Amino acid sequence: MKLCMVGVRGHNNYVLSGLPLTEVSVAGVCTAAAEDDPQLLLSKCRDLGHEPEVWDHPAEMLDAVRPDLLSIAGPFHRHAEICVEAFRRGIHVFCEKPVALTLEGLEEVAEARQAAGVHFAAMMGLRYDPAFHTAWRQVREGAVGEICLLNTQKSYRLGRRAPFYHDRSIYGGTIPWVGSHAFDWIRWYTGKAFRSVYATHSAARNRDHGELEVSAVCHLTLEDEVFASVSIDYLRPAEAPSHGDDRVRIAGTEGVIEVLGGEVILTRAGGDGDERLPVHCDRQIFPDFAAAAAGEVQPLLGPEDAIEMTRACLLARESADGGRIVRFP
Amino acid sequence: MKLCMVGVRGHNNYVLSGLPLTEVSVAGVCTAAAEDDPQLLLSKCRDLGHEPEVWDHPAEMLDAVRPDLLSIAGPFHRHAEICVEAFRRGIHVFCEKPVALTLEGLEEVAEARQAAGVHFAAMMGLRYDPAFHTAWRQVREGAVGEICLLNTQKSYRLGRRAPFYHDRSIYGGTIPWVGSHAFDWIRWYTGKAFRSVYATHSAARNRDHGELEVSAVCHLTLEDEVFASVSIDYLRPAEAPSHGDDRVRIAGTEGVIEVLGGEVILTRAGGDGDERLPVHCDRQIFPDFAAAAAGEVQPLLGPEDAIEMTRACLLARESADGGRIVRFP
């Protein structure tokens, strides 16, 4: 299969590290912002033995190359429009999250995807993380019984962020950019629909990063009186042992399971106190995407996941901006 | 000083374990619910060398014994009324939390306390816990800079709870009973006022415990755009290594400090990764209360703490019952 790649602002490493495990060839690369330089991406593709042509405009590339697959990694505010361009041409899309920065854009993506019937996945790489994946298998096998409560955390180092993070209109906000993972975990672990969200966020004390919010809390209610908290921050010191401190804690009728520091800890009724489980995941995100596009596997990430995760991000941001509880449609 | 004790439904162990460190003598004990038996409390007092008289009614005991100090430990729905009885007699009060189950009751407590000018403290024993106390000293000394975000957790074993936990009108609800600690931590660590709260709670899947809520999430906004999450549950399995899994994580401009599993972990700007700090607290809650009543020390817990912690509990419960954001007055 032929792949085109648009953009250099996201997790292209998911594509590049997965390519050698597939039969996919990179046929074209392009950016969608004048200030983004495709040269580094191009040289990484060449290092892997691909010889993509470089294009100036995504639509032009899609018409000329006619790829089977498209990966999209920024600018974030153009994700929706580029997704729609691809879907209209029958191309399967692997898109950085969130897949839209407005609810209107998201509806266009959902409709075009539905009409095309192609595969669509967002770059929610943490579903393939050994610890998060292990916890998911445990939960699915009933390790904690019926889920009642989830607490999630995304804590990042701020460092010095590129200018496109400083501007809400192109960055989209911290709840979508960082919180998307937590919303995805909550849907994935519970299999339940969101009912409402209340969120707050703040750009105070952001070390001169414009509109970038450095702290946020989201509070979700799901069906069946299941609650979830999402804590998001860019307050992790540079000296911390890792970039991100990603956590999830899931409490159910039969126990509590937790991902913390890359470990999975299960405390279950009838069990032996706090048990540390061996972690693994035998799938990778890009090969999974490509195989699903070829109709060969049931992927971990499907179109509905991309769309509903993005919807949750945008409604939470709306709640935080408006200072009010927002109901899901 | 002479102490009277009312009630057997709370943390009388705070009083009993602290008594030997004081010059306080227990002069009277009493319950305030016909079904509560004072005999076990009486025998524990005798084991410590006290010979209190047993009374049928709190007010009668206070008039006859005229104690300097009163401790109150249930029934929870009578805390406010008994506090007021004591304040009107000029008695210092050490009361189980929350100190009232209604906002009207709380106002009466606050007014009577103010008029009496006596000392008043709630049984927030976790301020004296070595780990929580160590984290507080660190925060006060600036270890994390300006606080932006707090995540707190109270997770308990449910076990089989006495009938008074099943009835909201005498139990008061899980947000006040369990969450009170978290509200107190947030005020204590930040020194900031609450602005609003959004909360949800559920009695679903409570293993036949009537109205007792087994899960709750509260989301607080404080002054200066500081946010706090509170996760509360009774979902900790019987096989867990301890009754409670109490946590707080405080993220600020200069680092993150956390209490987790009885440890204090500090990750600070300019520091050396995750540092585990030695924990200690050289004060005890009841001796601190008694010494403050005698005017000898500045206690860790004062009247305003008891009242504002309780107000936060009751407004959060109001939010959860009403499904709406509640502003603080």
XYZ file of C-alpha atoms in Angstrom:
658
model
C 0.000 0.000 0.000
C 1.063 3.549 -0.677
C 1.202 6.100 2.140
C 1.339 9.872 2.010
C 2.320 11.883 5.084
C 1.138 15.413 5.890
C 2.590 17.512 8.668
C 5.476 17.499 11.102
C 3.776 18.570 14.364
C 2.797 15.315 15.961
C 3.630 11.678 16.450
C 5.101 10.824 13.045
C 7.403 8.549 15.036
C 4.424 6.181 15.347
C 4.429 5.861 11.556
C 8.195 5.718 11.126
C 8.796 3.115 13.823
C 5.963 0.950 12.485
C 6.806 1.141 8.773
C 9.478 -1.601 8.803
C 6.854 -4.023 10.139
C 4.570 -3.388 7.139
C 4.573 -3.576 3.332
C 3.640 0.097 3.187
C 5.770 2.474 1.113
C 5.915 6.219 1.671
C 5.095 7.832 -1.671
C 4.652 11.498 -0.758
C 5.293 13.953 2.053
C 3.952 17.439 2.512
C 3.396 20.024 5.212
C 0.296 22.127 5.600
C 1.840 25.242 7.110
C 4.307 27.486 5.305
C 6.613 27.601 8.334
C 6.852 23.793 8.650
C 9.869 22.236 6.948
C 9.450 18.693 5.557
C 13.198 18.014 5.219
C 13.732 16.162 8.515
C 10.715 13.938 7.852
C 11.930 13.327 4.324
C 15.384 12.299 5.495
C 13.892 9.929 8.096
C 11.820 8.313 5.337
C 14.924 7.948 3.186
C 16.788 6.363 6.111
C 14.091 3.693 6.075
C 14.538 3.112 2.324
C 11.579 5.164 1.063
C 11.799 7.770 -1.695
C 8.741 9.971 -1.292
C 8.147 12.992 -3.470
C 7.746 16.300 -1.602
C 4.625 18.356 -2.281
C 3.481 21.841 -1.380
C -0.227 21.162 -0.876
C -1.993 18.122 0.596
C -4.854 18.002 -1.953
C -2.450 18.284 -4.862
C -0.382 15.417 -3.424
C -3.443 13.231 -2.907
C -4.624 13.788 -6.493
C -1.215 13.113 -7.992
C -0.034 10.212 -5.807
C -3.437 8.580 -5.154
C -2.250 6.863 -1.958
C -4.133 4.157 -0.059
C -3.215 5.648 3.301
C -2.666 9.136 4.665
C -1.082 10.127 7.956
C -1.752 13.622 9.270
C 0.273 15.365 11.961
C -0.584 19.032 12.141
C -1.190 21.845 11.993
C -3.910 20.811 14.417
C -6.416 23.371 13.158
C -6.237 21.837 9.679
C -6.753 18.196 10.718
C -10.492 18.202 10.000
C -10.180 19.752 6.561
C -7.360 17.416 5.489
C -9.216 14.362 6.840
C -12.227 15.337 4.731
C -10.048 15.795 1.620
C -8.711 12.285 2.114
C -12.056 10.648 2.857
C -13.562 12.187 -0.296
C -10.832 10.414 -2.238
C -11.454 7.071 -0.485
C -8.204 7.175 1.474
C -7.773 5.564 4.911
C -6.586 8.128 7.464
C -4.281 7.928 10.489
C -4.591 11.327 12.161
C -2.930 13.059 15.089
C -5.406 13.822 17.880
C -7.665 15.685 18.229
C -9.018 15.143 14.735
C -10.841 18.501 14.764
C -10.651 21.716 16.766
C -14.328 22.639 16.388
C -17.550 20.654 16.703
C -18.548 21.759 13.189
C -15.266 20.436 11.812
C -15.795 17.207 13.707
C -19.242 16.679 12.173
C -17.787 17.155 8.703
C -15.107 14.584 9.467
C -17.667 12.108 10.810
C -19.956 12.512 7.798
C -17.196 12.275 5.200
C -15.723 9.224 6.935
C -19.125 7.546 7.056
C -19.774 8.251 3.371
C -16.354 6.923 2.350
C -16.518 3.798 4.521
C -12.742 3.870 4.918
C -10.698 3.144 8.005
C -9.898 6.020 10.333
C -7.800 6.037 13.476
C -6.407 8.751 15.724
C -2.847 8.605 17.037
C -3.853 7.425 20.530
C -0.563 5.633 21.014
C -1.109 5.006 24.715
C -3.605 2.244 23.918
C -0.538 0.303 22.744
C 1.577 1.160 25.789
C 2.412 -2.081 27.641
C 1.049 -0.904 31.000
C -2.154 0.716 29.721
C -2.797 -2.205 27.406
C -2.271 -4.739 30.201
C -4.677 -2.857 32.466
C -7.248 -2.811 29.669
C -7.027 -6.581 29.176
C -7.433 -7.069 32.922
C -10.452 -4.794 33.092
C -12.030 -6.477 30.088
C -11.511 -9.858 31.747
C -13.360 -8.607 34.832
C -10.427 -8.042 37.220
C -12.198 -5.134 38.968
C -15.805 -6.194 38.379
C -18.183 -3.448 37.359
C -16.385 -0.113 37.020
C -17.643 2.664 39.321
C -14.927 5.321 39.245
C -11.858 6.300 37.206
C -9.119 8.784 38.005
C -6.775 9.744 35.191
C -3.725 11.946 35.034
C -1.627 13.487 32.297
C 1.288 15.505 33.600
C 3.901 16.815 31.168
C 7.063 18.812 31.263
C 6.448 22.244 29.787
C 9.949 22.976 28.540
C 9.933 25.706 25.923
C 7.057 25.141 23.508
C 7.014 26.187 19.857
C 4.900 29.258 19.036
C 2.004 27.197 17.663
C 1.311 25.989 21.211
C 0.801 29.562 22.379
C -2.156 30.350 20.145
C -5.482 28.711 20.954
C -6.746 29.053 17.368
C -4.034 26.747 16.029
C -3.139 24.765 19.169
C -6.717 24.034 20.188
C -6.062 24.118 23.914
C -4.525 21.837 26.501
C -7.702 19.899 27.284
C -7.837 18.598 23.671
C -4.099 18.221 23.116
C -3.149 16.558 26.400
C -6.494 15.466 27.818
C -7.483 13.535 24.690
C -5.570 10.511 25.989
C -7.505 10.508 29.234
C -10.874 10.807 27.486
C -9.863 7.940 25.244
C -8.820 5.757 28.197
C -12.114 6.384 29.962
C -14.183 5.358 26.912
C -11.900 2.425 26.200
C -11.761 1.012 29.723
C -15.447 1.429 30.480
C -17.096 0.943 27.093
C -19.655 3.446 28.358
C -20.973 6.671 26.844
C -20.285 10.102 28.289
C -23.309 11.961 29.668
C -21.862 15.282 30.858
C -18.639 17.097 31.575
C -17.570 19.918 33.824
C -14.074 21.288 33.301
C -11.820 24.144 34.343
C -8.500 25.231 32.867
C -6.035 28.029 33.411
C -3.229 29.712 31.521
C -2.065 31.458 34.701
C 1.586 30.845 35.659
C 2.372 29.428 32.193
C 5.886 30.873 31.937
C 5.166 33.160 29.037
C 3.398 30.641 26.811
C 0.617 32.888 25.530
C -2.787 31.202 25.714
C -1.444 27.756 26.609
C -3.271 26.377 29.656
C -0.866 24.691 32.097
C -3.503 23.191 34.384
C -6.943 21.692 33.875
C -9.366 19.397 35.644
C -12.262 17.638 33.923
C -15.059 15.788 35.678
C -17.073 13.374 33.596
C -20.295 11.525 34.239
C -20.867 8.392 32.182
C -23.900 6.160 31.885
C -24.788 4.037 34.919
C -23.533 6.636 37.411
C -19.885 6.035 36.579
C -17.667 9.060 37.291
C -14.240 9.989 36.014
C -11.736 12.673 36.890
C -9.069 13.966 34.517
C -6.126 15.945 35.856
C -3.965 17.664 33.256
C -0.888 19.763 33.754
C 2.378 20.965 32.231
C 3.880 21.341 35.712
C 6.245 18.378 35.739
C 9.741 19.716 36.413
C 12.474 19.309 33.819
C 14.333 17.228 36.421
C 11.548 14.625 36.618
C 12.630 11.121 35.582
C 10.413 11.112 32.460
C 8.518 13.502 30.189
C 5.072 12.378 31.199
C 3.523 11.052 34.390
C 0.557 9.210 32.914
C -1.794 7.460 35.288
C -5.117 5.761 35.445
C -6.848 4.257 38.460
C -9.998 2.231 37.964
C -12.128 1.242 40.945
C -14.868 -1.319 40.542
C -17.059 -3.627 42.533
C -14.355 -6.306 42.725
C -11.155 -4.342 43.010
C -8.921 -1.491 41.963
C -6.404 -1.499 39.109
C -3.911 1.216 38.511
C -1.280 2.266 35.997
C 1.380 4.283 37.789
C 4.992 4.845 36.810
C 4.704 2.313 33.978
C 3.556 -0.406 36.371
C 0.187 -2.086 36.682
C -0.999 -2.697 40.236
C -4.098 -4.760 40.904
C -5.807 -4.974 44.289
C -8.706 -7.341 43.999
C -11.331 -8.934 46.173
C -10.084 -12.396 47.113
C -6.590 -11.443 45.978
C -3.260 -11.088 47.665
C -2.970 -7.367 48.477
C -1.348 -5.134 45.875
C -0.187 -7.302 42.964
C 2.232 -5.951 40.365
C 1.400 -7.507 37.019
C 3.799 -8.206 34.156
C 3.064 -5.744 31.355
C 3.065 -6.251 27.616
C 1.397 -5.305 24.373
C 1.980 -7.376 21.240
C 0.544 -4.818 18.814
C 1.865 -1.557 17.399
C -0.236 1.382 16.411
C 0.769 2.002 12.786
C 0.976 -1.629 11.672
C -2.419 -2.125 13.345
C -3.795 0.821 11.379
C -2.385 -0.427 8.070
C -3.610 -3.976 8.634
C -7.081 -2.702 9.526
C -7.119 -0.545 6.381
C -6.319 -3.708 4.410
C -9.228 -5.440 6.146
C -6.925 -7.932 7.840
C -7.468 -7.191 11.553
C -9.920 -5.733 13.997
C -7.872 -2.718 15.144
C -7.637 -1.342 18.670
C -8.621 2.099 17.365
C -11.557 2.711 15.054
C -13.383 5.669 13.530
C -15.859 5.988 16.395
C -12.990 6.192 18.893
C -11.383 9.050 16.972
C -14.635 10.942 16.734
C -16.020 10.407 20.234
C -12.652 11.117 21.889
C -12.468 14.385 19.968
C -16.065 15.251 20.832
C -15.304 14.759 24.528
C -12.252 17.031 24.236
C -14.214 19.781 22.554
C -17.183 19.620 24.925
C -14.835 19.667 27.933
C -13.065 22.703 26.494
C -16.473 24.334 25.957
C -17.300 23.646 29.602
C -14.033 25.160 30.798
C -14.385 28.215 28.562
C -17.995 28.779 29.605
C -17.791 27.812 33.274
C -20.760 25.482 32.950
C -21.732 21.814 32.846
C -22.030 20.562 29.258
C -24.280 17.616 28.343
C -23.292 15.207 25.587
C -25.710 15.024 22.674
C -8.711 20.469 82.970
C -11.894 18.409 83.051
C -13.147 16.685 79.926
C -16.551 15.257 79.124
C -17.039 12.898 76.198
C -20.215 12.523 74.166
C -20.768 9.766 71.631
C -19.154 6.559 70.452
C -19.387 6.894 66.650
C -16.148 8.523 65.698
C -12.486 8.920 66.480
C -12.556 8.745 70.286
C -9.231 6.977 69.876
C -7.725 10.412 69.158
C -8.785 11.477 72.656
C -7.863 8.246 74.413
C -4.417 7.932 72.858
C -3.644 11.586 73.613
C -4.917 11.707 77.207
C -1.756 10.237 78.815
C 0.228 13.137 77.315
C -1.988 15.724 79.037
C -3.155 16.749 82.516
C -6.760 16.334 81.377
C -9.095 14.104 83.407
C -12.230 12.523 81.986
C -15.063 13.547 84.275
C -18.160 12.410 82.370
C -19.220 10.262 79.439
C -22.532 10.121 77.658
C -24.049 9.028 74.377
C -26.574 10.998 72.407
C -28.463 8.129 70.777
C -30.503 5.566 72.700
C -28.941 2.695 70.761
C -25.353 3.723 71.530
C -23.794 1.989 74.533
C -21.190 3.962 76.535
C -19.774 0.907 78.342
C -16.800 0.242 76.046
C -15.789 3.901 76.131
C -16.192 3.917 79.910
C -13.972 0.885 80.329
C -11.291 2.406 78.059
C -11.338 5.545 80.226
C -10.979 3.407 83.352
C -8.043 1.541 81.799
C -6.337 4.929 81.552
C -7.045 5.685 85.230
C -10.075 7.940 84.798
C -13.335 7.516 86.686
C -15.949 9.393 84.674
C -19.594 9.412 85.637
C -22.013 8.135 82.995
C -24.878 10.393 81.974
C -28.003 9.983 79.863
C -28.135 13.439 78.264
C -25.317 15.727 77.111
C -26.824 18.993 78.401
C -27.520 17.459 81.811
C -23.905 16.236 81.986
C -22.511 19.633 80.991
C -24.585 21.408 83.661
C -23.639 18.956 86.392
C -19.967 18.365 85.579
C -19.121 21.843 84.206
C -16.141 20.557 82.188
C -13.504 22.748 80.518
C -13.444 20.536 77.433
C -15.966 18.465 75.513
C -15.287 15.862 72.854
C -18.141 14.897 70.541
C -18.240 11.787 68.385
C -21.701 11.215 67.004
C -24.423 10.815 66.200
C -23.329 13.023 63.333
C -26.723 14.690 62.915
C -26.532 15.958 66.509
C -23.004 17.438 66.319
C -24.210 20.984 65.643
C -26.745 21.021 68.448
C -24.294 19.582 71.003
C -21.541 21.994 69.915
C -23.918 24.882 70.504
C -24.888 23.548 73.954
C -21.220 23.453 74.875
C -20.324 26.865 73.444
C -23.215 28.469 75.356
C -21.614 27.127 78.524
C -18.144 28.414 77.585
C -16.714 24.951 76.942
C -13.937 24.259 74.405
C -15.045 21.642 71.865
C -13.212 18.880 70.014
C -15.764 17.536 67.531
C -15.870 14.690 65.036
C -16.173 15.956 61.458
C -18.295 17.251 59.865
C -19.404 19.541 62.688
C -22.875 19.995 61.156
C -25.003 18.179 58.596
C -26.902 21.270 57.417
C -25.824 24.788 56.499
C -28.312 26.190 59.034
C -26.779 24.038 61.759
C -23.327 25.171 60.683
C -24.273 28.841 60.983
C -25.575 28.251 64.504
C -22.301 26.538 65.412
C -20.242 29.379 63.937
C -22.247 32.060 65.738
C -22.259 30.315 69.113
C -18.530 29.636 68.847
C -17.830 33.242 67.968
C -19.942 34.530 70.864
C -18.240 32.167 73.336
C -14.699 32.874 72.121
C -13.666 29.334 73.084
C -11.395 26.960 71.203
C -12.961 24.642 68.658
C -11.344 21.950 66.557
C -12.640 19.168 64.343
C -11.136 15.680 64.440
C -9.083 16.114 61.249
C -6.481 13.648 62.447
C -4.746 13.448 59.083
C -3.165 16.877 59.624
C -1.060 15.093 62.252
C -0.217 12.115 60.040
C 3.564 12.031 59.502
C 3.347 11.992 55.694
C 0.627 14.626 55.299
C 2.280 16.820 57.901
C 5.683 16.531 56.216
C 4.187 17.462 52.849
C 2.500 20.475 54.452
C 5.784 21.720 55.933
C 7.446 21.304 52.542
C 4.700 23.187 50.739
C 4.744 25.958 53.320
C 8.505 26.270 52.852
C 8.009 26.691 49.107
C 9.077 23.262 47.850
C 6.637 23.382 44.913
C 6.476 27.147 44.428
C 3.041 28.584 43.810
C 0.384 25.872 43.908
C -1.623 25.439 40.684
C -3.365 22.091 41.033
C -4.196 19.497 43.716
C -5.462 15.944 43.327
C -6.726 14.219 46.433
C -7.994 10.744 47.098
C -9.828 9.016 49.909
C -10.448 5.339 49.248
C -11.832 3.143 52.039
C -12.807 -0.436 52.556
C -16.570 -0.709 52.790
C -16.801 -3.817 54.947
C -20.187 -4.088 56.604
C -21.242 -0.685 57.905
C -23.506 -0.092 60.923
C -27.091 0.936 60.123
C -26.451 4.628 60.866
C -24.271 4.783 57.735
C -27.212 3.683 55.582
C -29.459 6.641 56.347
C -28.533 10.025 54.868
C -30.428 11.949 57.559
C -28.151 10.641 60.320
C -25.018 9.749 58.310
C -24.899 12.963 56.318
C -23.499 11.401 53.174
C -20.131 10.158 51.973
C -18.909 13.509 50.639
C -19.039 15.004 54.179
C -17.959 11.904 56.088
C -15.067 10.795 53.903
C -14.420 13.835 51.721
C -14.032 16.206 54.684
C -10.364 15.205 54.958
C -9.703 16.142 51.352
C -11.442 19.509 51.661
C -9.396 20.172 54.768
C -6.117 19.251 53.024
C -6.896 21.545 50.132
C -7.573 24.548 52.396
C -4.594 23.700 54.593
C -2.053 23.179 51.830
C -3.089 26.152 49.745
C -4.268 28.673 52.326
C -6.718 29.781 49.639
C -10.482 30.221 49.712
C -12.905 28.031 47.783
C -14.841 29.737 44.992
C -17.049 26.964 43.596
C -17.620 23.249 43.633
C -19.095 20.709 41.257
C -19.644 17.217 42.621
C -21.282 13.919 41.754
C -21.939 10.924 43.980
C -23.650 7.580 43.637
C -25.139 4.944 45.915
C -25.283 2.464 43.020
C -23.477 -0.850 43.605
C -23.217 -0.169 47.360
C -23.729 -3.775 48.463
C -27.003 -3.201 50.237
C -25.966 -0.156 52.255
C -29.137 1.878 51.841
C -28.413 5.489 50.909
C -24.653 5.272 51.453
C -22.788 6.626 48.423
C -19.801 4.431 47.501
C -18.304 6.759 44.900
C -18.003 10.501 44.521
C -15.915 13.041 42.655
C -15.667 16.714 43.631
C -14.087 19.433 41.534
C -13.147 22.633 43.315
C -12.075 26.011 42.070
C -10.118 28.173 44.509
C -8.981 31.752 44.276
C -6.205 32.527 41.770
C -7.362 29.838 39.304
C -6.200 26.976 41.499
C -8.117 23.735 40.872
C -8.535 20.642 43.001
C -10.011 17.221 42.408
C -11.343 14.973 45.163
C -11.913 11.292 44.493
C -13.846 9.403 47.163
C -14.781 5.763 47.269
C -15.572 2.785 49.479
C -14.297 0.421 46.779
C -11.036 -0.665 48.357
C -11.112 -4.457 48.635
C -10.974 -6.131 52.062
C -7.706 -7.742 50.915
C -5.988 -4.361 50.402
C -2.927 -3.835 52.596
C -4.594 -1.034 54.635
C -8.033 0.389 55.387
C -7.525 3.643 53.547
C -5.597 4.698 50.466
C -5.197 8.391 51.222
C -3.379 10.517 48.695
C -2.637 14.058 47.812
C -0.646 15.383 44.869
C 0.209 19.064 44.720
C 1.613 20.566 41.535
C 3.092 24.029 41.594
C 5.312 26.319 39.602
C 8.488 24.782 41.073
C 7.615 21.124 41.436
C 5.237 18.385 42.462
C 4.876 16.846 45.917
C 2.853 13.812 46.641
C 1.675 11.700 49.567
C 1.157 8.135 48.381
C 1.213 4.931 50.408
C 2.431 6.794 53.486
C 5.429 8.180 51.619
C 6.203 11.733 50.581
C 7.710 12.108 47.110
C 9.025 15.467 45.943
C 9.975 16.220 42.344
C 11.294 19.743 42.191
C 12.829 22.102 39.700
C 16.589 21.966 40.173
C 16.227 18.778 42.205
C 17.337 15.223 41.765
C 14.349 13.450 40.193
C 11.819 11.850 42.543
C 13.042 12.312 46.107
C 11.505 10.305 48.949
C 11.522 12.449 52.073
C 11.746 11.258 55.671
C 8.343 11.774 57.319
C 7.474 12.899 60.822
C 5.045 14.894 62.911
C 5.950 15.888 66.454
C 2.419 16.895 67.489
C -0.675 14.924 68.403
C -4.208 16.027 67.785
C -5.795 15.829 71.238
C -2.860 17.200 73.252
C -2.687 20.006 70.669
C -6.382 20.711 71.200
C -6.078 20.708 74.997
C -2.986 22.935 74.975
C -4.684 25.369 72.619
C -7.761 25.444 74.883
C -5.416 26.347 77.752
C -3.971 29.120 75.594
C -0.540 27.497 75.524
C -0.030 26.797 71.806
C -1.100 27.872 68.364
C -2.881 24.668 67.283
C -2.815 23.080 63.839
C -6.621 23.089 63.785
C -8.728 26.101 64.674
C -12.396 27.108 64.644
C -12.294 28.480 61.112
C -10.868 25.205 59.818
C -13.720 23.243 61.386
C -16.324 25.570 59.979
C -14.947 26.105 56.466
C -14.150 22.405 55.986
C -17.723 21.581 56.945
C -19.109 24.310 54.669
C -17.165 22.849 51.745
C -18.543 19.374 52.501
C -22.111 20.603 52.623
C -21.880 22.725 49.481
C -20.263 19.837 47.593
C -23.075 17.548 48.745
C -25.585 20.181 47.611
C -23.878 20.239 44.205
C -23.998 16.452 43.894
C -27.632 16.270 45.001
C -28.685 19.060 42.648
C -26.460 18.278 39.657
C -25.219 21.859 39.505
C -22.188 24.050 40.188
C -22.418 25.674 43.632
C -20.649 28.966 44.413
C -19.208 29.623 47.854
C -20.676 32.609 49.691
